[in-house]
Amino acid sequence: QVQLVESGGGLVQPGGSLRLSCVASVTYFSIYGTAWYRQAPGKQRELVAGITSGSSTNYADSVKGRFTISRDNAKNTVYLQMNSLKPEDTGVYYCCIYTIPNYWGQGTQVTVSS
């Protein structure tokens, strides 16, 4: 059973920054792609950023240039650095690891508001 534990969410003013972390309890973490998704109230869950086992990355157009996904295989951890946050970034952020089946974390709330 794979477990993912996210942390780092909170309340931040527009223009501020947060760093989310996700620790995975999985063997051979380094061979799996991982990603961050988010779900805003009343909206579907959407992909925010992904990172492959080879550390190639992809981003939603809405966060390009502001968010950075990275991973530390020695710590079984994937990060999401979020800068220049906007109110529309508000939502629950979920970590996902692309094992078979995929596993998800419980989510961490990010609220961007003045």
XYZ file of C-alpha atoms in Angstrom:
114
model
C 0.000 0.000 0.000
C 1.476 3.318 -1.097
C 0.893 6.365 1.072
C 1.436 9.981 0.101
C 1.536 12.741 2.699
C 1.331 16.351 1.568
C 2.249 19.407 3.606
C 2.958 23.099 3.169
C -0.438 24.503 2.323
C -1.944 27.541 4.002
C -3.259 31.055 3.615
C -1.123 33.506 1.667
C -1.648 36.958 0.206
C -1.635 37.525 -3.542
C 1.935 37.726 -4.786
C 3.186 35.489 -2.007
C 4.866 32.092 -2.119
C 4.366 28.623 -0.721
C 6.261 25.359 -1.062
C 4.315 22.122 -0.991
C 5.952 18.808 -0.130
C 4.770 15.259 -0.716
C 6.488 12.281 0.885
C 5.797 8.884 -0.642
C 6.083 5.588 1.196
C 6.999 3.496 -1.828
C 9.930 1.338 -2.805
C 11.956 2.550 -5.788
C 10.388 6.012 -5.717
C 12.885 7.184 -8.334
C 11.381 5.103 -11.134
C 7.928 6.669 -10.948
C 6.597 9.843 -12.412
C 4.755 12.102 -9.996
C 2.523 15.134 -10.299
C 0.592 17.815 -8.492
C -3.091 18.384 -9.211
C -5.498 20.901 -7.763
C -9.232 21.209 -7.365
C -10.929 24.551 -6.891
C -14.424 24.772 -5.402
C -17.019 23.738 -7.965
C -14.412 22.742 -10.538
C -12.848 19.524 -11.758
C -9.440 18.406 -10.594
C -6.747 19.628 -12.974
C -3.090 18.861 -13.562
C -0.796 21.605 -12.276
C 2.662 20.134 -12.885
C 4.303 16.775 -13.503
C 7.817 15.383 -13.286
C 9.076 12.156 -14.831
C 11.539 9.680 -13.372
C 14.172 11.432 -15.497
C 13.130 14.810 -14.064
C 11.513 16.133 -17.213
C 8.750 18.522 -16.255
C 5.501 19.845 -17.662
C 3.179 22.578 -16.424
C -0.319 23.866 -16.920
C -0.252 27.060 -18.960
C -1.780 28.964 -16.042
C 1.231 28.309 -13.782
C 4.154 28.381 -16.214
C 6.867 30.741 -15.031
C 5.437 30.877 -11.504
C 5.501 27.271 -10.235
C 8.384 24.809 -10.173
C 8.092 21.072 -9.563
C 11.123 19.135 -8.357
C 11.962 15.855 -6.675
C 14.472 14.480 -4.191
C 14.709 10.748 -4.731
C 16.865 10.267 -1.629
C 13.969 11.587 0.456
C 11.111 10.052 -1.584
C 9.760 13.576 -1.878
C 8.290 15.744 -4.606
C 7.987 19.509 -4.179
C 5.946 22.285 -5.717
C 7.382 25.763 -5.322
C 4.636 28.306 -5.951
C 5.549 31.959 -6.474
C 3.543 35.019 -7.459
C 0.396 33.342 -6.213
C -2.970 34.553 -7.457
C -6.466 34.168 -5.980
C -7.283 31.756 -8.820
C -4.599 29.402 -7.495
C -6.830 28.703 -4.503
C -7.824 25.075 -4.092
C -6.924 21.725 -2.633
C -3.609 20.483 -3.982
C -3.086 16.754 -4.385
C 0.055 14.776 -4.975
C -0.140 11.745 -7.284
C 2.382 9.005 -8.015
C 2.070 7.081 -11.268
C 2.354 3.584 -9.933
C -0.121 0.913 -11.071
C -2.654 1.832 -9.863
C -2.034 5.527 -9.262
C -2.041 6.662 -5.660
C -3.138 10.027 -4.301
C -2.461 12.010 -1.184
C -5.156 13.415 1.064
C -4.687 16.961 -0.227
C -3.522 20.226 1.276
C -5.505 23.459 1.155
C -3.995 26.519 -0.495
C -5.887 29.785 -0.108
C -4.698 32.960 -1.811
C -6.538 35.951 -0.441
C -5.945 39.409 0.924
